[in-house]
XYZ file of C-alpha atoms in Angstrom:
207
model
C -85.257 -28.722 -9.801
C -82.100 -27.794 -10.914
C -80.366 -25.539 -8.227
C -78.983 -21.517 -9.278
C -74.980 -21.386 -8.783
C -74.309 -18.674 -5.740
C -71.462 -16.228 -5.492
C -69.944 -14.936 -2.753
C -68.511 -11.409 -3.149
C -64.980 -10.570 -1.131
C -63.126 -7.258 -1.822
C -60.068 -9.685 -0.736
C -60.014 -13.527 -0.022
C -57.649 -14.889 2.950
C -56.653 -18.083 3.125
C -55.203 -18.594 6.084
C -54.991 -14.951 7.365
C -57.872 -12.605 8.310
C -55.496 -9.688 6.766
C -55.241 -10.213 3.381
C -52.680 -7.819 1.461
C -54.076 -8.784 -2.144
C -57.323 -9.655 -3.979
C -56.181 -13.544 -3.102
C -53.537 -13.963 -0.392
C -52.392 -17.642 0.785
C -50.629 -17.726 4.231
C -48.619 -20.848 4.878
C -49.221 -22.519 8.356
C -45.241 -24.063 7.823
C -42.856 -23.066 5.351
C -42.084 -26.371 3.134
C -43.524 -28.595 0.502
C -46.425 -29.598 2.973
C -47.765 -26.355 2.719
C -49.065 -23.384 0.264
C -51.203 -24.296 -2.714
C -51.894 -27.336 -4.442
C -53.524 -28.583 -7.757
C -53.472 -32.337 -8.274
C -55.123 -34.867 -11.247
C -58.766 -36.408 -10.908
C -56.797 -39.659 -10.833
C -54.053 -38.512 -8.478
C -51.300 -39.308 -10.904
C -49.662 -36.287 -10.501
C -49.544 -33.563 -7.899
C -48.050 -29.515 -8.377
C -47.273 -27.373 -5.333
C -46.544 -23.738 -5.376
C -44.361 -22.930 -1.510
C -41.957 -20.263 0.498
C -39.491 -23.006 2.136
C -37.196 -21.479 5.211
C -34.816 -19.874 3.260
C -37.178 -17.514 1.541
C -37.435 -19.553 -1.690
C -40.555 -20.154 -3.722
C -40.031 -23.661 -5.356
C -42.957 -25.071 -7.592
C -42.755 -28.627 -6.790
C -43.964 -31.909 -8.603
C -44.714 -35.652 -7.530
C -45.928 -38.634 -8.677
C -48.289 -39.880 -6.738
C -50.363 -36.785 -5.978
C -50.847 -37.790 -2.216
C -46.569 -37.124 -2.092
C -45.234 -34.393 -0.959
C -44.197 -32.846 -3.960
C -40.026 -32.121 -4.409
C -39.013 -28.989 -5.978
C -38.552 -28.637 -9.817
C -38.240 -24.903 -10.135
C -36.405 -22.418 -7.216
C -36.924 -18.517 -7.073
C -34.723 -17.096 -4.452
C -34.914 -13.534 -2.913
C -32.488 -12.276 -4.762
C -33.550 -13.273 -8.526
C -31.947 -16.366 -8.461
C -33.101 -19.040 -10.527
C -32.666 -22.879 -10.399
C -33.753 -25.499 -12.201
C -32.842 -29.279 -10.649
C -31.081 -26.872 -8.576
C -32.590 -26.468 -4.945
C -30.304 -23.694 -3.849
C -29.066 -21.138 -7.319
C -26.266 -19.874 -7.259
C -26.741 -17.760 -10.502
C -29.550 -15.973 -12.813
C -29.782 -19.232 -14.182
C -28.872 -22.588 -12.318
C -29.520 -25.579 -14.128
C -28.734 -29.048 -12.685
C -29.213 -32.824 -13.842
C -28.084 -35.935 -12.522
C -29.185 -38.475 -15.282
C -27.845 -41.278 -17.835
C -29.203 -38.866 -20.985
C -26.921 -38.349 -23.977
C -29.195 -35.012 -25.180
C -28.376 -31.351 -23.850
C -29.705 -30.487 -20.600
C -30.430 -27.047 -22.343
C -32.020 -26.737 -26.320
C -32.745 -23.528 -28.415
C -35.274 -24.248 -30.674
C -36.339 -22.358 -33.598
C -39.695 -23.168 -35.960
C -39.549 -20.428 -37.984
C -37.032 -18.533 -40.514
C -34.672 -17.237 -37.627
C -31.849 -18.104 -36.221
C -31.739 -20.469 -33.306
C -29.161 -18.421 -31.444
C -27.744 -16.960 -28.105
C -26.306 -13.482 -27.379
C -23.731 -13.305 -25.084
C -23.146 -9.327 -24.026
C -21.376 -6.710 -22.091
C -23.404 -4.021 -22.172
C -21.790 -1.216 -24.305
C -18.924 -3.153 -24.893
C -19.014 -6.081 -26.411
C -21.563 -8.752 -28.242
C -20.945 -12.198 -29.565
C -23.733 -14.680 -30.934
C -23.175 -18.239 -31.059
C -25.557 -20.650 -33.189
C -27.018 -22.154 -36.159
C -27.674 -19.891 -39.214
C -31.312 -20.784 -40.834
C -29.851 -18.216 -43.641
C -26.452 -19.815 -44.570
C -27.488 -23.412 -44.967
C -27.670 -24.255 -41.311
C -23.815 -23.821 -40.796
C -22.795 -23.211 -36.993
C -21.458 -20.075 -36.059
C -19.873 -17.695 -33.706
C -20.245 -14.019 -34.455
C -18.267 -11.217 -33.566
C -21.469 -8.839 -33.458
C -25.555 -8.793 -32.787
C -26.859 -11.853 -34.784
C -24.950 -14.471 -37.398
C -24.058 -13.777 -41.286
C -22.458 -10.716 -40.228
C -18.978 -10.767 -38.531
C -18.481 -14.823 -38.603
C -15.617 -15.783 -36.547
C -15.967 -19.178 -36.476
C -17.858 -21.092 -39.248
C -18.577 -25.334 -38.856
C -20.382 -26.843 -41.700
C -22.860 -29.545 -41.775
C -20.161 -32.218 -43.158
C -17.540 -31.342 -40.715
C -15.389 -28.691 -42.176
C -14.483 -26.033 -40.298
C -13.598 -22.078 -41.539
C -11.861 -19.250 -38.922
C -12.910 -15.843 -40.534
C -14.403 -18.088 -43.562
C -17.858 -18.817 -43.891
C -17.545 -21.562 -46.930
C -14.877 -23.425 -45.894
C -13.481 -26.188 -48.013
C -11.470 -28.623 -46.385
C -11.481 -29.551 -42.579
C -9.928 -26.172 -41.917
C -10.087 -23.622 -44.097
C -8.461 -20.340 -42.635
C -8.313 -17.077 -44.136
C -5.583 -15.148 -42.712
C -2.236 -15.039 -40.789
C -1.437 -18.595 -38.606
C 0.723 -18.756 -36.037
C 1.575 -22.091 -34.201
C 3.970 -22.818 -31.126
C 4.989 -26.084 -30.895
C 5.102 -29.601 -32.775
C 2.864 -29.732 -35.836
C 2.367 -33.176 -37.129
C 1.031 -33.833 -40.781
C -0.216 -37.076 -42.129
C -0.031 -36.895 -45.894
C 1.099 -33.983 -48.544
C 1.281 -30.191 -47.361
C 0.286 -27.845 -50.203
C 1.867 -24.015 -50.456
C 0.775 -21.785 -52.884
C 1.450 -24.120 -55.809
C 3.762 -26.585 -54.036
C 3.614 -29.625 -52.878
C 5.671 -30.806 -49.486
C 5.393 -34.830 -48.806
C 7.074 -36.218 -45.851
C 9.028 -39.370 -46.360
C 10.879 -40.615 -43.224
C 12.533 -38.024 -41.388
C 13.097 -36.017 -44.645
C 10.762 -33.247 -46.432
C 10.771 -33.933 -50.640
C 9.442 -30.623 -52.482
């Protein structure tokens, strides 16, 4: 006869404490990855661990096999910090990699008809965006304002050319505006101004 499931009814569920503070509240017996809570694979593959080390940090550990005690993938600290890789943050955002891989340790992805972009902001001040343009034929670009294709700084098509203040550049740098340099300038080849053309031969300059 097949047997009726039975429930058990708790206002709030301690595991081990006999005072639980929330509907389900997990009290470590020792503050590492030996301890909190658990969830592993049917074929013990592959083990997760959610624990408050000594320092205060929650980590969210991994390991491979699931009877390993798992080592930390992801660090909250007590004050907000955030590390990835990184055991001990030292910012919002701490991201850390020791590996042979030629690909970016960090990707912004877009599917859609956005931007794949980052803000960079001081509050009431200042805003600059940096990344690709889905609008502009996928050109790269820094912005001087909330967003790209308005306020391009700095423009980098997909062939390599590059435009300051000039989204459609069309040579390897295309500026539009006043250029200042300091120092030694060295050209390979003819220099064309306005309608002239300067061609170095030797230590000489033939217009």
């Amino acid at each position: 006869r097949a047997s009726t499931p039975s429930f058990i009814m708790f206002n709030d569920l301690g595991v081990g404490t006999t005072a639980p503070q929330t509907k389900l509240h997990l009290r470590q017996d020792v503050d590492d990855n030996t301890d909190g809570f658990r969830i592993s694979r049917t074929n013990s593959a592959a083990s997760y661990s959610q624990y408050i080390d000594t320092s205060a940090r929650f980590n969210i550990g991994y390991s491979n096999p699931s009877t390993a005690d798992p080592a930390p993938q992801i660090t909250l600290d007590q004050n907000g910090l955030v590390g990835i890789g990184s055991e001990i943050p030292q910012t919002k955002l701490d991201i850390y990699d020791n590996s042979a891989g030629l690909g970016g340790i960090i990707q912004v992805a877009q599917d859609g008809a956005g931007d794949a972009a980052i803000d960079f902001q001081l509050v009431g001040t200042r805003e600059y965006t940096l990344g690709i343009d889905n609008d502009d034929s996928d050109k790269f670009k820094l912005s001087g304002s909330a967003g790209l294709g308005s306020n391009d700084l700095l423009t980098v098509t997909s062939d390599g050319k590059v435009g300051i203040n000039n989204t459609a550049p069309t040579s390897k740098l295309d500026v539009v505006g006043d250029v200042k340099v300091s120092g030694i300038s060295t050209f390979s080849g003819n220099v064309h101004i306005g309608s002239a053309v300067v061609s170095a031969t030797g230590s000489s300059l033939d217009f």
